[in-house]
Amino acid sequence: MTYMPHHKITNSIILSLLLALIISITAQDATTCTSSDSSSGTCTQNNNDNVPPKNNSKKKATFRNSSPYRADVHLDDGRFGQFINVIEANDGNSLDIAHVSPGDTFFITRHGVREPLVDPATDTQYYFTVKGDDEDGTDEDYEFVVPRDAAPSATKCRDRYPVCVSEAARGECTNNPGWMIVNCCKSCDDKEGFGYLLDSKVRCSRTRLNATTPAWQDGSLNDLFAKWATDETYKQYEPRVISSPGKEFGAEHDGPWIVVFDSFLSDYEINALINGARFDGFKRSTDQGAVVAGSGEKEKKASSLRI
């Protein structure tokens, strides 16, 4: 009797196992079992030659804005949309969005606010959807144009998002009234009768906001700085008074209040903020611009003073 060396036996076993695994994977690719087949122990052969390949192609979408309104493009995520970028009015520029997929849907709003641009003939908001190759019969990229007559809706109390109905149903009109009444006015009116609050003169009145007395009284600001300098709550931030009226609280200079918190953030918190911004993207600070909508909204614009 002839014996194979131990390492040859091991190699032979490994080779046999690999061959069996390959055969098993090939067999799985060649057959498709249904639930009824599984119960009977039979499978039907899968004829891959008759199955068209899935459409995994990526296209580019180009947006142009022929309307007289500067506009924002948003990706419809099923909730409140993801802001993409700005397209200037009157065909001032074009916006290219790479790697769009079939089914991607975009909507357009007036720049700086979420007021939708609509077809004035039907009062319906403009949505642009990327179709699959089997739908449009072409491999060309997409070009979407906001029409010249696109405009803000004449219907002021309207829902800006399909999700407004469900948000109102779960109580957001009372939990977050300022945002919901402006962006989901119809649903909030149907649910709570809040439609009249769309008028900013009513919604933002001092009486309704319980702000009939000034927030700041004489000496309030001085009291705030003195509290920062002396209160036990703020000692963890190591406040250091650089300047104060009369050089109070160990100030180096006599003058207006200047207080530095030397330990306002830990190294861990700073790194978390930086890494979070790297993940989500850095965005320039914004300021409030002019009132551009009947609801009292102010345009959000890039700050020229802050980064």
Short mmCIF file of C-alpha atoms in Angstrom, two decimals:
data_model
loop_
_atom_site.label_atom_id
_atom_site.label_comp_id
_atom_site.label_asym_id
_atom_site.label_seq_id
_atom_site.Cartn_x
_atom_site.Cartn_y
_atom_site.Cartn_z
CA MET A 1 0.00 0.00 0.00
CA THR A 2 1.28 3.43 -0.90
CA TYR A 3 0.73 6.44 1.40
CA MET A 4 0.72 10.04 0.29
CA PRO A 5 2.75 12.51 2.37
CA HIS A 6 0.64 14.41 4.94
CA HIS A 7 1.00 17.78 3.19
CA LYS A 8 -0.10 16.25 -0.11
CA ILE A 9 -3.19 14.80 1.57
CA THR A 10 -4.00 18.23 3.00
CA ASN A 11 -3.55 19.95 -0.37
CA SER A 12 -5.72 17.34 -2.04
CA ILE A 13 -8.51 17.89 0.48
CA ILE A 14 -8.33 21.69 0.08
CA LEU A 15 -8.42 21.37 -3.73
CA SER A 16 -11.45 19.09 -3.51
CA LEU A 17 -13.28 21.52 -1.21
CA LEU A 18 -12.58 24.47 -3.51
CA LEU A 19 -13.82 22.50 -6.52
CA ALA A 20 -17.01 21.56 -4.65
CA LEU A 21 -17.56 25.21 -3.67
CA ILE A 22 -17.17 26.37 -7.29
CA ILE A 23 -19.63 23.72 -8.47
CA SER A 24 -22.09 24.74 -5.74
CA ILE A 25 -21.90 28.45 -6.65
CA THR A 26 -22.32 27.64 -10.36
CA ALA A 27 -25.33 25.51 -9.59
CA GLN A 28 -26.92 28.32 -7.58
CA ASP A 29 -26.40 30.76 -10.44
CA ALA A 30 -27.95 28.31 -12.90
CA THR A 31 -31.17 27.66 -10.98
CA THR A 32 -33.91 29.67 -9.39
CA CYS A 33 -36.13 28.11 -6.70
CA THR A 34 -39.60 29.37 -5.90
CA SER A 35 -41.40 28.83 -2.61
CA SER A 36 -43.54 26.11 -4.19
CA ASP A 37 -40.47 24.45 -5.69
CA SER A 38 -38.76 24.42 -2.31
CA SER A 39 -41.65 22.59 -0.72
CA SER A 40 -41.62 19.93 -3.45
CA GLY A 41 -37.86 19.74 -3.66
CA THR A 42 -37.68 20.82 -7.31
CA CYS A 43 -36.19 23.82 -9.04
CA THR A 44 -36.64 25.29 -12.49
CA GLN A 45 -33.68 26.26 -14.63
CA ASN A 46 -33.01 29.98 -14.91
CA ASN A 47 -32.46 30.98 -18.53
CA ASN A 48 -30.29 34.07 -18.06
CA ASP A 49 -30.15 34.67 -21.82
CA ASN A 50 -33.78 35.85 -21.77
CA VAL A 51 -33.43 38.21 -18.80
CA PRO A 52 -32.45 41.79 -19.75
CA PRO A 53 -29.62 43.28 -17.67
CA LYS A 54 -30.59 45.76 -14.97
CA ASN A 55 -30.16 49.40 -15.87
CA ASN A 56 -27.23 50.58 -13.75
CA SER A 57 -26.25 53.46 -16.01
CA LYS A 58 -25.65 56.89 -14.48
CA LYS A 59 -26.64 60.09 -16.24
CA LYS A 60 -26.18 63.81 -15.85
CA ALA A 61 -29.04 66.25 -15.34
CA THR A 62 -28.69 69.88 -16.40
CA PHE A 63 -31.06 72.52 -15.02
CA ARG A 64 -31.82 75.91 -16.56
CA ASN A 65 -34.11 78.57 -15.17
CA SER A 66 -35.98 80.69 -17.71
CA SER A 67 -38.26 82.25 -15.09
CA PRO A 68 -37.67 85.75 -13.67
CA TYR A 69 -37.17 84.25 -10.18
CA ARG A 70 -33.84 83.14 -8.78
CA ALA A 71 -34.47 79.54 -7.74
CA ASP A 72 -33.15 76.67 -5.61
CA VAL A 73 -33.01 73.06 -6.78
CA HIS A 74 -33.82 70.32 -4.24
CA LEU A 75 -33.65 66.52 -4.42
CA ASP A 76 -36.98 65.05 -3.33
CA ASP A 77 -36.12 62.69 -0.45
CA GLY A 78 -39.73 61.95 0.48
CA ARG A 79 -39.70 64.48 3.31
CA PHE A 80 -38.54 68.09 3.04
CA GLY A 81 -35.97 67.76 0.28
CA GLN A 82 -32.19 68.13 0.11
CA PHE A 83 -30.91 71.45 -1.20
CA ILE A 84 -28.60 71.02 -4.21
CA ASN A 85 -27.74 74.47 -5.57
CA VAL A 86 -28.98 77.76 -7.00
CA ILE A 87 -29.98 78.47 -10.60
CA GLU A 88 -30.07 82.12 -11.64
CA ALA A 89 -33.11 83.76 -13.22
CA ASN A 90 -33.58 84.43 -16.94
CA ASP A 91 -31.19 81.65 -18.04
CA GLY A 92 -28.37 83.27 -16.11
CA ASN A 93 -26.55 79.98 -15.64
CA SER A 94 -26.97 76.22 -15.88
CA LEU A 95 -26.59 73.67 -13.10
CA ASP A 96 -25.15 70.22 -13.79
CA ILE A 97 -25.92 67.36 -11.41
CA ALA A 98 -23.78 64.29 -12.11
CA HIS A 99 -24.59 60.65 -11.41
CA VAL A 100 -28.36 60.90 -11.33
CA SER A 101 -30.29 57.63 -11.33
CA PRO A 102 -33.68 56.62 -12.77
CA GLY A 103 -36.40 57.69 -10.35
CA ASP A 104 -34.50 60.67 -8.92
CA THR A 105 -36.96 63.56 -8.59
CA PHE A 106 -36.16 67.24 -8.10
CA PHE A 107 -38.32 70.24 -7.20
CA ILE A 108 -37.80 73.98 -7.52
CA THR A 109 -38.41 76.74 -4.98
CA ARG A 110 -37.90 80.48 -4.90
CA HIS A 111 -34.36 81.22 -3.74
CA GLY A 112 -33.79 81.62 -0.03
CA VAL A 113 -37.26 80.38 0.98
CA ARG A 114 -39.19 77.20 0.30
CA GLU A 115 -41.98 78.91 -1.66
CA PRO A 116 -42.60 76.61 -4.65
CA LEU A 117 -42.54 77.79 -8.24
CA VAL A 118 -45.68 76.55 -10.00
CA ASP A 119 -47.39 76.40 -13.36
CA PRO A 120 -49.69 79.46 -13.15
CA ALA A 121 -52.29 77.78 -15.38
CA THR A 122 -52.78 74.78 -13.07
CA ASP A 123 -51.22 76.00 -9.78
CA THR A 124 -49.19 72.78 -9.61
CA GLN A 125 -45.60 72.72 -8.42
CA TYR A 126 -42.86 71.78 -10.89
CA TYR A 127 -41.23 68.38 -10.35
CA PHE A 128 -38.56 66.92 -12.65
CA THR A 129 -37.97 63.14 -12.67
CA VAL A 130 -35.10 61.17 -14.21
CA LYS A 131 -36.49 58.32 -16.30
CA GLY A 132 -34.87 54.97 -17.05
CA ASP A 133 -33.40 54.08 -20.45
CA ASP A 134 -36.38 51.83 -21.14
CA GLU A 135 -38.73 54.80 -20.59
CA ASP A 136 -37.11 57.49 -22.67
CA GLY A 137 -35.41 55.24 -25.24
CA THR A 138 -32.17 57.21 -25.20
CA ASP A 139 -28.79 57.20 -23.50
CA GLU A 140 -28.55 61.00 -23.61
CA ASP A 141 -28.27 63.15 -20.49
CA TYR A 142 -31.24 65.10 -19.21
CA GLU A 143 -32.00 68.80 -19.50
CA PHE A 144 -34.70 70.26 -17.27
CA VAL A 145 -35.95 73.81 -17.84
CA VAL A 146 -37.99 75.91 -15.42
CA PRO A 147 -40.46 77.64 -17.80
CA ARG A 148 -40.45 81.37 -18.36
CA ASP A 149 -43.91 81.78 -16.81
CA ALA A 150 -43.14 79.82 -13.63
CA ALA A 151 -44.09 81.87 -10.57
CA PRO A 152 -44.97 81.63 -6.88
CA SER A 153 -48.44 80.22 -6.30
CA ALA A 154 -51.42 82.55 -6.00
CA THR A 155 -52.72 80.15 -3.33
CA LYS A 156 -50.96 81.32 -0.20
CA CYS A 157 -52.19 78.70 2.28
CA ARG A 158 -50.88 75.52 0.70
CA ASP A 159 -48.72 72.52 1.55
CA ARG A 160 -45.20 72.68 0.15
CA TYR A 161 -44.45 68.99 0.74
CA PRO A 162 -46.44 65.74 0.40
CA VAL A 163 -45.32 64.81 3.94
CA CYS A 164 -47.25 67.76 5.43
CA VAL A 165 -50.41 65.70 6.01
CA SER A 166 -48.64 63.12 8.15
CA GLU A 167 -46.61 65.77 10.00
CA ALA A 168 -49.80 67.63 10.92
CA ALA A 169 -51.47 64.37 11.99
CA ARG A 170 -48.72 63.70 14.54
CA GLY A 171 -49.12 67.13 16.13
CA GLU A 172 -46.30 69.13 14.54
CA CYS A 173 -48.59 72.14 13.91
CA THR A 174 -48.66 72.76 17.66
CA ASN A 175 -45.20 71.37 18.45
CA ASN A 176 -43.43 73.45 15.79
CA PRO A 177 -46.01 76.07 14.73
CA GLY A 178 -43.71 78.72 13.26
CA TRP A 179 -42.23 76.40 10.64
CA MET A 180 -45.29 74.23 10.02
CA ILE A 181 -47.78 77.07 9.52
CA VAL A 182 -45.60 78.56 6.78
CA ASN A 183 -44.59 75.32 5.05
CA CYS A 184 -47.64 73.11 5.71
CA CYS A 185 -50.37 75.75 5.95
CA LYS A 186 -53.22 73.74 4.40
CA SER A 187 -52.67 70.69 6.60
CA CYS A 188 -52.36 72.87 9.71
CA ASP A 189 -55.56 74.71 8.77
CA ASP A 190 -57.41 71.42 8.21
CA LYS A 191 -56.12 69.94 11.46
CA GLU A 192 -56.02 72.91 13.84
CA GLY A 193 -57.63 75.84 12.03
CA PHE A 194 -54.31 77.69 12.00
CA GLY A 195 -54.46 78.99 8.42
CA TYR A 196 -55.05 82.58 9.54
CA LEU A 197 -51.61 82.56 11.19
CA LEU A 198 -49.93 82.56 7.78
CA ASP A 199 -50.22 86.34 7.95
CA SER A 200 -46.95 87.33 9.64
CA LYS A 201 -48.57 90.43 11.17
CA VAL A 202 -50.87 88.10 13.09
CA ARG A 203 -48.45 85.23 13.68
CA CYS A 204 -45.58 87.43 14.85
CA SER A 205 -47.47 90.01 16.88
CA ARG A 206 -45.98 90.85 20.28
CA THR A 207 -49.22 89.87 22.03
CA ARG A 208 -49.31 86.41 20.49
CA LEU A 209 -45.59 85.87 21.17
CA ASN A 210 -46.07 87.02 24.78
CA ALA A 211 -43.46 89.71 24.21
CA THR A 212 -45.33 92.85 25.23
CA THR A 213 -42.51 93.99 27.53
CA PRO A 214 -38.91 94.56 26.38
CA ALA A 215 -36.66 91.53 26.78
CA TRP A 216 -33.82 93.76 27.97
CA GLN A 217 -34.15 96.22 30.84
CA ASP A 218 -31.61 98.77 32.07
CA GLY A 219 -28.69 96.84 33.55
CA SER A 220 -29.73 93.46 32.07
CA LEU A 221 -26.62 93.12 29.91
CA ASN A 222 -24.32 94.02 32.81
CA ASP A 223 -26.06 91.41 34.98
CA LEU A 224 -25.55 88.77 32.30
CA PHE A 225 -21.79 89.36 32.07
CA ALA A 226 -21.48 89.48 35.88
CA LYS A 227 -23.27 86.12 36.04
CA TRP A 228 -20.86 84.62 33.52
CA ALA A 229 -17.91 85.88 35.57
CA THR A 230 -19.12 84.71 38.99
CA ASP A 231 -21.81 82.02 38.76
CA GLU A 232 -20.75 78.51 39.77
CA THR A 233 -22.44 77.09 36.66
CA TYR A 234 -19.92 78.74 34.34
CA LYS A 235 -16.71 77.99 36.28
CA GLN A 236 -16.24 74.78 34.27
CA TYR A 237 -15.63 77.00 31.20
CA GLU A 238 -12.90 78.99 33.01
CA PRO A 239 -14.20 82.53 32.36
CA ARG A 240 -11.53 85.22 32.23
CA VAL A 241 -12.60 88.89 32.39
CA ILE A 242 -10.44 90.95 30.05
CA SER A 243 -12.42 94.19 30.39
CA SER A 244 -15.34 95.38 32.51
CA PRO A 245 -16.79 98.70 33.72
CA GLY A 246 -14.68 99.74 36.72
CA LYS A 247 -12.31 96.76 36.23
CA GLU A 248 -14.66 94.57 38.26
CA PHE A 249 -14.13 90.82 38.74
CA GLY A 250 -10.36 90.99 38.20
CA ALA A 251 -10.53 92.66 34.80
CA GLU A 252 -7.30 93.84 33.24
CA HIS A 253 -8.92 96.91 31.68
CA ASP A 254 -11.63 99.42 32.55
CA GLY A 255 -14.07 99.48 29.65
CA PRO A 256 -16.89 97.56 27.98
CA TRP A 257 -17.35 93.91 28.88
CA ILE A 258 -15.00 91.37 27.27
CA VAL A 259 -15.06 87.85 28.71
CA VAL A 260 -13.12 84.86 27.38
CA PHE A 261 -14.10 81.26 28.16
CA ASP A 262 -10.83 79.32 28.02
CA SER A 263 -12.46 75.88 28.27
CA PHE A 264 -15.71 76.45 26.39
CA LEU A 265 -15.11 73.32 24.27
CA SER A 266 -12.97 70.29 25.02
CA ASP A 267 -10.50 68.91 22.47
CA TYR A 268 -12.85 65.95 21.98
CA GLU A 269 -15.80 68.25 21.20
CA ILE A 270 -13.73 70.34 18.80
CA ASN A 271 -12.54 67.26 16.91
CA ALA A 272 -16.11 65.95 16.77
CA LEU A 273 -17.33 69.23 15.24
CA ILE A 274 -14.52 69.26 12.66
CA ASN A 275 -15.00 65.62 11.70
CA GLY A 276 -18.77 66.08 11.53
CA ALA A 277 -18.36 69.02 9.18
CA ARG A 278 -15.97 67.01 7.03
CA PHE A 279 -18.56 64.26 6.79
CA ASP A 280 -21.55 66.51 6.11
CA GLY A 281 -19.69 69.25 4.25
CA PHE A 282 -18.65 72.77 5.18
CA LYS A 283 -21.23 75.46 4.50
CA ARG A 284 -20.82 79.19 4.62
CA SER A 285 -22.74 81.08 7.31
CA THR A 286 -25.94 82.75 6.19
CA ASP A 287 -27.72 85.99 7.02
CA GLN A 288 -31.31 87.11 6.62
CA GLY A 289 -32.11 89.15 3.55
CA ALA A 290 -35.20 90.96 2.36
CA VAL A 291 -38.75 89.71 2.92
CA VAL A 292 -39.60 87.88 -0.30
CA ALA A 293 -42.82 86.04 0.46
CA GLY A 294 -46.29 86.99 1.66
CA SER A 295 -45.83 84.75 4.69
CA GLY A 296 -43.16 87.08 6.06
CA GLU A 297 -40.23 84.80 5.21
CA LYS A 298 -36.84 86.40 4.76
CA GLU A 299 -34.41 85.34 2.08
CA LYS A 300 -31.47 83.30 3.32
CA LYS A 301 -28.25 84.61 1.78
CA ALA A 302 -24.56 83.86 2.18
CA SER A 303 -22.92 86.05 4.80
CA SER A 304 -20.38 88.59 3.60
CA LEU A 305 -18.92 89.03 7.10
CA ARG A 306 -18.91 85.54 8.63
CA ILE A 307 -17.42 82.37 7.19
#
